[in-house]
CSV table of C-alpha atoms in Angstrom, one decimal:
chain,number,residue,atom,x,y,z
F,1,MET,CA,79.3,91.9,85.8
F,2,ARG,CA,78.2,91.8,89.4
F,3,HIS,CA,79.5,95.2,90.4
F,4,GLY,CA,78.7,97.0,87.2
F,5,ILE,CA,75.3,95.4,86.4
F,6,GLY,CA,74.2,93.0,89.1
F,7,ASP,CA,74.5,95.3,92.1
F,8,PRO,CA,72.7,98.3,90.6
F,9,ILE,CA,69.8,96.1,89.4
F,10,ALA,CA,69.6,94.3,92.8
F,11,LEU,CA,69.6,97.6,94.6
F,12,LEU,CA,66.6,98.9,92.6
F,13,ILE,CA,64.7,95.6,93.0
F,14,ASN,CA,65.4,95.4,96.8
F,15,GLN,CA,63.8,98.9,97.1
F,16,GLY,CA,60.5,97.2,96.1
F,17,PHE,CA,60.3,95.3,99.4
F,18,GLN,CA,58.0,97.1,101.7
F,19,LYS,CA,59.0,97.3,105.3
F,20,GLY,CA,57.4,94.4,107.2
F,21,ALA,CA,55.6,93.3,104.1
F,22,ASP,CA,56.0,91.5,100.8
F,23,PHE,CA,57.4,92.9,97.5
F,24,THR,CA,55.4,95.8,96.1
F,25,ASP,CA,52.5,94.9,93.9
F,26,LEU,CA,53.3,94.5,90.2
F,27,PRO,CA,49.9,94.9,88.5
F,28,ILE,CA,51.0,95.0,84.9
F,29,THR,CA,53.4,92.1,85.3
F,30,ARG,CA,50.7,90.1,87.1
F,31,ARG,CA,48.2,90.7,84.4
F,32,MET,CA,50.7,89.7,81.7
F,33,VAL,CA,51.8,86.5,83.4
F,34,SER,CA,48.2,85.6,84.2
F,35,ARG,CA,47.8,84.7,80.6
F,36,PHE,CA,50.3,81.9,80.9
F,37,SER,CA,49.7,78.3,81.9
F,38,ALA,CA,51.8,75.2,82.3
F,39,ASP,CA,51.6,74.6,78.5
F,40,ASP,CA,53.4,77.8,77.9
F,41,LEU,CA,57.1,78.8,78.2
F,42,ILE,CA,58.4,82.1,79.6
F,43,LEU,CA,61.8,82.9,78.1
F,44,SER,CA,63.4,85.7,80.1
F,45,LEU,CA,66.6,87.4,78.9
F,46,ASN,CA,66.7,89.6,82.0
F,47,TYR,CA,68.9,89.2,85.1
F,48,ASP,CA,66.2,90.6,87.3
F,49,THR,CA,63.4,88.4,88.8
F,50,LEU,CA,60.4,90.7,88.3
F,51,ILE,CA,58.6,88.2,86.0
F,52,GLU,CA,59.0,85.6,88.8
F,53,ALA,CA,57.7,88.0,91.3
F,54,GLY,CA,54.6,88.5,89.2
F,55,LEU,CA,54.1,84.8,89.0
F,56,MET,CA,54.4,84.5,92.8
F,57,GLN,CA,52.0,87.3,93.4
F,58,ASN,CA,49.5,85.5,91.2
F,59,GLY,CA,50.0,82.3,93.1
F,60,SER,CA,51.3,80.6,89.9
F,61,ASP,CA,53.5,77.6,90.3
F,62,PHE,CA,56.7,77.7,88.2
F,63,THR,CA,60.1,76.1,87.9
F,64,TYR,CA,63.4,77.1,86.4
F,65,LEU,CA,64.7,75.1,83.5
F,66,PRO,CA,66.6,72.7,83.2
F,67,ASN,CA,64.8,71.4,86.3
F,68,PRO,CA,62.1,68.9,85.5
F,69,THR,CA,58.6,70.4,85.4
F,70,ASP,CA,55.3,68.8,86.5
F,71,PRO,CA,52.0,69.3,84.6
F,72,ALA,CA,51.0,72.2,86.9
F,73,GLN,CA,54.2,74.3,86.7
F,74,ILE,CA,55.0,77.1,84.2
F,75,PRO,CA,58.6,76.6,82.9
F,76,VAL,CA,60.8,79.7,83.2
F,77,CYS,CA,63.9,79.7,80.9
F,78,LYS,CA,66.7,82.2,81.7
F,79,PRO,CA,69.7,81.4,79.4
F,80,HIS,CA,71.5,84.6,80.4
F,81,GLY,CA,71.5,83.6,84.1
F,82,SER,CA,69.8,85.5,86.9
F,83,LEU,CA,70.5,87.5,90.0
F,84,ASN,CA,69.1,84.5,92.0
F,85,MET,CA,71.3,82.0,90.3
F,86,ALA,CA,74.6,80.7,91.7
F,87,PHE,CA,77.2,78.4,90.3
F,88,ASP,CA,80.5,76.7,91.2
F,89,GLU,CA,82.7,74.2,89.4
F,90,ASN,CA,80.2,71.4,90.1
F,91,GLY,CA,77.0,73.0,88.8
F,92,PHE,CA,74.5,75.8,89.1
F,93,SER,CA,71.1,76.4,90.8
F,94,PHE,CA,68.4,79.0,90.9
F,95,GLY,CA,67.2,80.1,94.3
F,96,ASP,CA,64.4,82.2,95.8
F,97,PRO,CA,63.6,85.0,93.4
F,98,GLY,CA,63.7,87.4,96.4
F,99,ASN,CA,67.3,86.3,97.2
F,100,LEU,CA,69.2,88.2,94.6
F,101,PHE,CA,72.8,87.2,95.7
F,102,PRO,CA,72.6,83.5,96.5
F,103,MET,CA,75.6,81.5,97.6
F,104,PHE,CA,75.9,77.8,97.8
F,105,VAL,CA,76.6,76.4,101.3
F,106,THR,CA,79.5,74.2,100.3
F,107,GLY,CA,80.9,73.6,103.7
F,108,ASP,CA,84.5,73.2,102.5
F,109,GLY,CA,85.7,76.6,101.7
F,110,ARG,CA,85.0,76.5,98.0
F,111,SER,CA,83.8,79.6,96.1
F,112,ALA,CA,80.5,80.0,94.5
F,113,TYR,CA,79.6,82.8,92.1
F,114,ILE,CA,76.5,84.8,91.1
F,115,GLY,CA,75.1,83.4,87.8
F,116,LEU,CA,75.2,86.3,85.4
F,117,ILE,CA,76.2,85.1,81.9
F,118,PRO,CA,77.8,88.0,80.0
F,119,PRO,CA,76.7,89.0,76.5
F,120,ARG,CA,79.2,88.8,73.7
F,121,LEU,CA,79.2,89.7,70.0
F,122,ASN,CA,77.9,86.9,67.7
F,123,LYS,CA,77.6,84.6,70.7
F,124,THR,CA,76.5,81.0,70.5
F,125,TYR,CA,75.3,79.1,73.5
F,126,GLU,CA,77.7,76.3,72.8
F,127,GLN,CA,80.3,78.6,74.4
F,128,THR,CA,78.4,78.6,77.7
F,129,PRO,CA,77.6,75.1,79.1
F,130,MET,CA,75.1,76.5,81.6
F,131,ALA,CA,73.1,78.3,78.9
F,132,ARG,CA,73.2,75.3,76.7
F,133,MET,CA,71.7,73.1,79.4
F,134,ILE,CA,69.0,75.7,80.2
F,135,LEU,CA,67.9,75.9,76.6
F,136,ALA,CA,68.2,72.2,75.7
F,137,SER,CA,64.6,71.3,76.3
F,138,VAL,CA,63.0,74.3,74.6
F,139,LYS,CA,64.6,74.4,71.1
F,140,LYS,CA,62.2,72.0,69.5
F,141,ARG,CA,59.0,73.6,70.9
F,142,GLN,CA,56.2,74.3,68.4
F,143,PRO,CA,54.3,77.3,69.8
F,144,ARG,CA,51.0,78.3,68.4
F,145,SER,CA,51.8,82.0,69.2
F,146,ILE,CA,54.7,84.0,70.3
F,147,VAL,CA,54.8,87.2,72.4
F,148,MET,CA,57.9,89.3,72.7
F,149,TRP,CA,57.8,91.9,75.5
F,150,GLY,CA,60.6,94.4,75.6
F,151,ILE,CA,62.8,92.4,73.2
F,152,GLY,CA,65.2,94.7,71.3
F,153,MET,CA,66.4,92.0,68.9
F,154,THR,CA,69.9,92.0,67.5
F,155,GLU,CA,71.2,90.0,64.6
F,156,SER,CA,74.4,89.2,66.6
F,157,ASP,CA,72.4,86.8,68.9
F,158,VAL,CA,73.1,83.9,66.6
F,159,ASP,CA,71.8,81.0,68.6
F,160,LEU,CA,68.9,82.9,70.1
F,161,ASN,CA,67.6,84.0,66.7
F,162,GLU,CA,67.9,80.4,65.4
F,163,ILE,CA,65.6,79.3,68.2
F,164,TYR,CA,63.2,82.1,67.4
F,165,ARG,CA,63.1,81.0,63.8
F,166,GLY,CA,62.5,77.5,64.8
F,167,TRP,CA,59.5,78.5,66.9
F,168,ALA,CA,58.2,80.7,64.1
F,169,GLU,CA,57.8,77.7,61.9
F,170,SER,CA,54.7,76.7,63.8
F,171,ALA,CA,53.4,80.2,64.7
F,172,GLU,CA,51.2,82.4,62.5
F,173,TYR,CA,52.6,85.7,63.8
F,174,VAL,CA,54.5,87.3,66.7
F,175,ASP,CA,53.0,89.9,69.0
F,176,VAL,CA,55.7,92.5,69.7
F,177,ILE,CA,55.3,94.8,72.8
F,178,ASN,CA,57.7,97.6,72.4
F,179,PRO,CA,57.3,101.4,72.2
F,180,ASP,CA,60.1,101.6,69.5
F,181,PRO,CA,58.3,101.3,66.1
F,182,LYS,CA,61.6,100.1,64.5
F,183,VAL,CA,61.6,96.9,66.6
F,184,GLY,CA,58.6,95.1,65.0
F,185,PRO,CA,59.9,95.2,61.4
F,186,LEU,CA,63.4,94.1,62.6
F,187,ILE,CA,61.8,91.1,64.4
F,188,ALA,CA,59.8,90.2,61.3
F,189,LYS,CA,63.0,90.4,59.2
F,190,VAL,CA,65.0,88.2,61.5
F,191,ILE,CA,62.5,85.4,62.2
F,192,GLY,CA,60.5,85.5,59.0
F,193,ILE,CA,56.9,85.8,60.0
F,194,PRO,CA,54.5,88.7,60.4
F,195,VAL,CA,54.3,90.8,63.6
F,196,ARG,CA,51.6,92.6,65.4
F,197,CYS,CA,53.0,95.7,67.2
F,198,PHE,CA,51.8,97.1,70.5
F,199,ALA,CA,53.2,100.2,72.1
F,200,SER,CA,52.6,99.0,75.7
F,201,ALA,CA,51.7,95.9,77.7
F,202,GLU,CA,48.4,97.4,78.6
F,203,GLU,CA,47.5,97.7,74.9
F,204,TRP,CA,48.3,94.0,74.4
F,205,ILE,CA,46.4,92.9,77.6
F,206,GLU,CA,43.3,94.7,76.4
F,207,LEU,CA,43.2,93.0,73.1
F,208,ASP,CA,40.1,90.8,73.1
F,209,THR,CA,41.6,88.0,71.0
F,210,CYS,CA,45.0,88.1,72.8
F,211,PRO,CA,46.8,84.8,72.3
F,212,ARG,CA,49.1,83.2,74.8
F,213,THR,CA,52.6,82.0,74.2
F,214,SER,CA,53.2,78.3,74.0
C-alpha cells in the first residue's frame, strides 16, 4: 500500500510545497470548504490531505475523528486512513497534514506504520477496528443536505452505503459533483433519494442556493 499508492501520492503532494513558503494555494478547495462550519461533517475517503490543506489555508479549525471536537471545530472523518496517520499495536493518531509519513516516537524500538486502510471487495468496517472507531460518532447523524464531491460509488462498499442511506433519511436530495454523467443516477439508486448533478466544483460553488453538508 505505501510503496504502490502512498509514496506516489505523497510525492505529488510534496511538490506543492513552494521553496521557502507554504503549500501552493488551492483556490477551488478553499472555496468548497469555506461552505462548511462546525455543524457540518467532512467525510473524506482519500489518503491525501488536500481537503485539510484547504481548511488550513482558510484558517478553519478542524479535528480528526474519533478525537473529541469542540463547538468551533469542523470534524473530519477519514475511515480509509490517511498519509498523515500512523498506528502501532497500541493505537493510531493523525498528525500534521503536511507530514505525510508520520512515525510515532515510541522510544523502545517498537514499529509504527503509516495508516492506509486498504480497500477490499464487499468490505465492512467491522473488519477494521480503526475505521470502526473513526466512524462510530457519525453513523446516526441527520444531515439536512449531502454533497458528494468526486465520489464514484460502488455497491460493494457495504457499510459505507449503509451510512449514506441512513443520512439520506433526513436529507431531501444529494448534490453530486462529478463529470461522469453515470455517477448521479447510480448514487440515487444506491441511497434512494433524488440527486442534483454538477459537472464541476465551480458549477456547484456558483449555485445561488447552494446548501451545506451537515
